[in-house]
Amino acid sequence: MSPFAIALREFRGVRQLRQSDAAELLECEQTYVSALELGVKGPPPVEFVDRVVHAFDLDEASEKLLRDEHLASQRRMVIPADAPESVYRFFNELRQQIDRLHPAQIELMLIALRFPRDIAVAPVQVKRLRRRVLEKVVAYEKG
C-alpha cells in the first residue's frame, strides 16, 4: 500500500470518520476514498491533498506528513534526457524486477542512495546499516 493511502486512512481514522463521511467532506465519491486508501488509485492531484488538509483541519506537522507521503507515493518517474546510458539501464533493470525485489535488496538500494548524505553526517553509521541489512537477510531466510 502506498504511503499516501496509509496516511489518508490514518487521518480519517483519527477523526473517526467513515469513508462516506470523509467523501462528503472532501466532495468526492466514497468509492474514490476507498480506492485511494487501498492504493488502487495512484496519488491524487495536489488540489485533492489541499482539500484533505482543509477538511481534516490538519496541523502543520500533519500537513507536512501528508504532503511528504503524497510525494513518496508517486508511481511515475521521468529520466532526464541528458542522463547517461547507465541510468537508463539501471531504471530498466529496476522496472523489470520491481515486483520481485527481496526486502534486503530494497534496503541495500536505499543505503546506496542515501550513502552520500549519511557518510557526510556519520561514517560509522554506514557500518551499522550494513550490519542491520545483513541481520534482516539472515532473519528473512530463517523465517
PDB file of C-alpha atoms in Angstrom:
ATOM      1  CA  MET A   1       0.000   0.000   0.000  1.00  0.00           C
ATOM      2  CA  SER A   2       1.273   3.485  -0.759  1.00  0.00           C
ATOM      3  CA  PRO A   3       2.423   5.896   1.951  1.00  0.00           C
ATOM      4  CA  PHE A   4      -0.376   8.300   0.947  1.00  0.00           C
ATOM      5  CA  ALA A   5      -3.003   5.537   1.240  1.00  0.00           C
ATOM      6  CA  ILE A   6      -1.825   4.702   4.747  1.00  0.00           C
ATOM      7  CA  ALA A   7      -1.723   8.361   5.821  1.00  0.00           C
ATOM      8  CA  LEU A   8      -5.198   9.102   4.438  1.00  0.00           C
ATOM      9  CA  ARG A   9      -6.663   6.083   6.227  1.00  0.00           C
ATOM     10  CA  GLU A  10      -4.959   7.047   9.497  1.00  0.00           C
ATOM     11  CA  PHE A  11      -6.088  10.686   9.344  1.00  0.00           C
ATOM     12  CA  ARG A  12      -9.645   9.563   8.626  1.00  0.00           C
ATOM     13  CA  GLY A  13      -9.483   7.015  11.446  1.00  0.00           C
ATOM     14  CA  VAL A  14      -8.207   9.537  13.973  1.00  0.00           C
ATOM     15  CA  ARG A  15     -11.231  11.692  13.173  1.00  0.00           C
ATOM     16  CA  GLN A  16     -13.465   8.618  13.467  1.00  0.00           C
ATOM     17  CA  LEU A  17     -14.940   9.228  10.036  1.00  0.00           C
ATOM     18  CA  ARG A  18     -16.426   6.551   7.842  1.00  0.00           C
ATOM     19  CA  GLN A  19     -15.286   6.640   4.244  1.00  0.00           C
ATOM     20  CA  SER A  20     -18.667   8.039   3.235  1.00  0.00           C
ATOM     21  CA  ASP A  21     -18.320  10.867   5.776  1.00  0.00           C
ATOM     22  CA  ALA A  22     -14.814  11.665   4.553  1.00  0.00           C
ATOM     23  CA  ALA A  23     -16.027  11.589   0.946  1.00  0.00           C
ATOM     24  CA  GLU A  24     -18.729  14.108   1.764  1.00  0.00           C
ATOM     25  CA  LEU A  25     -16.199  16.416   3.445  1.00  0.00           C
ATOM     26  CA  LEU A  26     -13.819  16.027   0.502  1.00  0.00           C
ATOM     27  CA  GLU A  27     -16.576  16.477  -2.081  1.00  0.00           C
ATOM     28  CA  CYS A  28     -15.919  13.197  -3.844  1.00  0.00           C
ATOM     29  CA  GLU A  29     -17.385   9.704  -4.075  1.00  0.00           C
ATOM     30  CA  GLN A  30     -16.930   7.166  -1.295  1.00  0.00           C
ATOM     31  CA  THR A  31     -15.548   4.744  -3.894  1.00  0.00           C
ATOM     32  CA  TYR A  32     -12.758   7.237  -4.659  1.00  0.00           C
ATOM     33  CA  VAL A  33     -11.764   7.457  -0.982  1.00  0.00           C
ATOM     34  CA  SER A  34     -11.819   3.659  -0.813  1.00  0.00           C
ATOM     35  CA  ALA A  35      -9.688   3.324  -3.955  1.00  0.00           C
ATOM     36  CA  LEU A  36      -7.177   5.838  -2.585  1.00  0.00           C
ATOM     37  CA  GLU A  37      -6.943   4.050   0.762  1.00  0.00           C
ATOM     38  CA  LEU A  38      -6.490   0.670  -0.891  1.00  0.00           C
ATOM     39  CA  GLY A  39      -3.835   2.081  -3.199  1.00  0.00           C
ATOM     40  CA  VAL A  40      -5.851   1.060  -6.268  1.00  0.00           C
ATOM     41  CA  LYS A  41      -5.717   4.641  -7.490  1.00  0.00           C
ATOM     42  CA  GLY A  42      -2.432   6.442  -7.783  1.00  0.00           C
ATOM     43  CA  PRO A  43      -1.857   9.506  -5.659  1.00  0.00           C
ATOM     44  CA  PRO A  44      -4.500  12.171  -6.230  1.00  0.00           C
ATOM     45  CA  PRO A  45      -3.895  15.640  -7.651  1.00  0.00           C
ATOM     46  CA  VAL A  46      -2.354  18.224  -5.323  1.00  0.00           C
ATOM     47  CA  GLU A  47      -5.740  20.010  -5.198  1.00  0.00           C
ATOM     48  CA  PHE A  48      -7.250  16.932  -3.538  1.00  0.00           C
ATOM     49  CA  VAL A  49      -4.445  16.910  -0.964  1.00  0.00           C
ATOM     50  CA  ASP A  50      -5.259  20.573  -0.290  1.00  0.00           C
ATOM     51  CA  ARG A  51      -8.895  19.575   0.323  1.00  0.00           C
ATOM     52  CA  VAL A  52      -7.810  16.854   2.763  1.00  0.00           C
ATOM     53  CA  VAL A  53      -5.661  19.352   4.663  1.00  0.00           C
ATOM     54  CA  HIS A  54      -8.571  21.791   4.889  1.00  0.00           C
ATOM     55  CA  ALA A  55     -11.399  19.288   5.512  1.00  0.00           C
ATOM     56  CA  PHE A  56      -9.478  17.358   8.175  1.00  0.00           C
ATOM     57  CA  ASP A  57      -8.137  20.603   9.683  1.00  0.00           C
ATOM     58  CA  LEU A  58      -4.593  19.239   9.766  1.00  0.00           C
ATOM     59  CA  ASP A  59      -1.983  20.984  11.853  1.00  0.00           C
ATOM     60  CA  GLU A  60       1.325  21.979  10.268  1.00  0.00           C
ATOM     61  CA  ALA A  61       3.141  18.746  11.158  1.00  0.00           C
ATOM     62  CA  SER A  62       0.283  16.554   9.879  1.00  0.00           C
ATOM     63  CA  GLU A  63       0.037  18.586   6.697  1.00  0.00           C
ATOM     64  CA  LYS A  64       3.771  18.176   6.081  1.00  0.00           C
ATOM     65  CA  LEU A  65       3.479  14.435   6.688  1.00  0.00           C
ATOM     66  CA  LEU A  66       0.553  14.108   4.272  1.00  0.00           C
ATOM     67  CA  ARG A  67       2.345  16.097   1.576  1.00  0.00           C
ATOM     68  CA  ASP A  68       5.551  14.077   2.062  1.00  0.00           C
ATOM     69  CA  GLU A  69       3.585  10.820   1.811  1.00  0.00           C
ATOM     70  CA  HIS A  70       1.858  12.122  -1.321  1.00  0.00           C
ATOM     71  CA  LEU A  71       5.250  12.784  -2.885  1.00  0.00           C
ATOM     72  CA  ALA A  72       6.571   9.382  -1.753  1.00  0.00           C
ATOM     73  CA  SER A  73       3.587   7.693  -3.427  1.00  0.00           C
ATOM     74  CA  GLN A  74       4.270   8.883  -6.957  1.00  0.00           C
ATOM     75  CA  ARG A  75       4.301   5.951  -9.359  1.00  0.00           C
ATOM     76  CA  ARG A  76       5.807   7.521 -12.439  1.00  0.00           C
ATOM     77  CA  MET A  77       9.377   8.606 -12.948  1.00  0.00           C
ATOM     78  CA  VAL A  78      10.956  10.558 -15.755  1.00  0.00           C
ATOM     79  CA  ILE A  79      14.565  10.019 -16.681  1.00  0.00           C
ATOM     80  CA  PRO A  80      16.238  13.306 -17.646  1.00  0.00           C
ATOM     81  CA  ALA A  81      17.013  13.393 -21.357  1.00  0.00           C
ATOM     82  CA  ASP A  82      20.705  14.051 -20.677  1.00  0.00           C
ATOM     83  CA  ALA A  83      21.076  11.133 -18.231  1.00  0.00           C
ATOM     84  CA  PRO A  84      23.918   8.739 -19.021  1.00  0.00           C
ATOM     85  CA  GLU A  85      23.219   5.334 -20.562  1.00  0.00           C
ATOM     86  CA  SER A  86      23.942   3.637 -17.223  1.00  0.00           C
ATOM     87  CA  VAL A  87      20.946   5.427 -15.665  1.00  0.00           C
ATOM     88  CA  TYR A  88      18.666   4.129 -18.419  1.00  0.00           C
ATOM     89  CA  ARG A  89      19.980   0.601 -17.925  1.00  0.00           C
ATOM     90  CA  PHE A  90      19.575   0.829 -14.142  1.00  0.00           C
ATOM     91  CA  PHE A  91      15.976   2.002 -14.433  1.00  0.00           C
ATOM     92  CA  ASN A  92      15.212  -0.724 -16.952  1.00  0.00           C
ATOM     93  CA  GLU A  93      16.537  -3.410 -14.569  1.00  0.00           C
ATOM     94  CA  LEU A  94      14.580  -1.885 -11.701  1.00  0.00           C
ATOM     95  CA  ARG A  95      11.401  -1.665 -13.806  1.00  0.00           C
ATOM     96  CA  GLN A  96      11.676  -5.336 -14.757  1.00  0.00           C
ATOM     97  CA  GLN A  97      12.256  -6.546 -11.209  1.00  0.00           C
ATOM     98  CA  ILE A  98      10.352  -4.059  -9.048  1.00  0.00           C
ATOM     99  CA  ASP A  99       7.618  -6.511  -8.067  1.00  0.00           C
ATOM    100  CA  ARG A 100      10.073  -9.307  -7.217  1.00  0.00           C
ATOM    101  CA  LEU A 101      12.660  -7.489  -5.111  1.00  0.00           C
ATOM    102  CA  HIS A 102      13.698  -9.088  -1.857  1.00  0.00           C
ATOM    103  CA  PRO A 103      13.364  -6.733   1.147  1.00  0.00           C
ATOM    104  CA  ALA A 104      17.144  -6.903   1.594  1.00  0.00           C
ATOM    105  CA  GLN A 105      17.660  -5.707  -1.994  1.00  0.00           C
ATOM    106  CA  ILE A 106      15.417  -2.731  -1.330  1.00  0.00           C
ATOM    107  CA  GLU A 107      17.262  -1.955   1.892  1.00  0.00           C
ATOM    108  CA  LEU A 108      20.633  -2.158   0.128  1.00  0.00           C
ATOM    109  CA  MET A 109      19.485   0.172  -2.642  1.00  0.00           C
ATOM    110  CA  LEU A 110      18.190   2.642  -0.065  1.00  0.00           C
ATOM    111  CA  ILE A 111      21.523   2.532   1.737  1.00  0.00           C
ATOM    112  CA  ALA A 112      23.322   3.187  -1.542  1.00  0.00           C
ATOM    113  CA  LEU A 113      21.002   6.067  -2.434  1.00  0.00           C
ATOM    114  CA  ARG A 114      21.406   7.655   0.998  1.00  0.00           C
ATOM    115  CA  PHE A 115      25.140   6.996   1.165  1.00  0.00           C
ATOM    116  CA  PRO A 116      26.373  10.485   0.190  1.00  0.00           C
ATOM    117  CA  ARG A 117      24.091  12.086   2.776  1.00  0.00           C
ATOM    118  CA  ASP A 118      24.802   9.537   5.518  1.00  0.00           C
ATOM    119  CA  ILE A 119      28.570   9.472   5.040  1.00  0.00           C
ATOM    120  CA  ALA A 120      28.741  13.250   5.341  1.00  0.00           C
ATOM    121  CA  VAL A 121      26.896  13.076   8.656  1.00  0.00           C
ATOM    122  CA  ALA A 122      28.307   9.997  10.362  1.00  0.00           C
ATOM    123  CA  PRO A 123      30.576   7.474   8.587  1.00  0.00           C
ATOM    124  CA  VAL A 124      30.254   4.977  11.461  1.00  0.00           C
ATOM    125  CA  GLN A 125      26.509   4.621  10.816  1.00  0.00           C
ATOM    126  CA  VAL A 126      27.144   3.057   7.406  1.00  0.00           C
ATOM    127  CA  LYS A 127      28.742   0.002   9.052  1.00  0.00           C
ATOM    128  CA  ARG A 128      25.759  -0.294  11.410  1.00  0.00           C
ATOM    129  CA  LEU A 129      23.338  -0.020   8.496  1.00  0.00           C
ATOM    130  CA  ARG A 130      25.206  -2.720   6.584  1.00  0.00           C
ATOM    131  CA  ARG A 131      25.128  -4.970   9.666  1.00  0.00           C
ATOM    132  CA  ARG A 132      21.357  -4.367  10.094  1.00  0.00           C
ATOM    133  CA  VAL A 133      20.739  -5.272   6.463  1.00  0.00           C
ATOM    134  CA  LEU A 134      22.703  -8.498   6.815  1.00  0.00           C
ATOM    135  CA  GLU A 135      20.792  -9.324  10.003  1.00  0.00           C
ATOM    136  CA  LYS A 136      17.494  -8.755   8.143  1.00  0.00           C
ATOM    137  CA  VAL A 137      18.596 -11.032   5.312  1.00  0.00           C
ATOM    138  CA  VAL A 138      19.524 -13.805   7.737  1.00  0.00           C
ATOM    139  CA  ALA A 139      16.276 -13.380   9.685  1.00  0.00           C
ATOM    140  CA  TYR A 140      14.231 -13.388   6.470  1.00  0.00           C
ATOM    141  CA  GLU A 141      15.900 -16.557   5.222  1.00  0.00           C
ATOM    142  CA  LYS A 142      15.378 -18.317   8.569  1.00  0.00           C
ATOM    143  CA  GLY A 143      11.761 -17.304   8.985  1.00  0.00           C
TER     144      GLY A 143
END
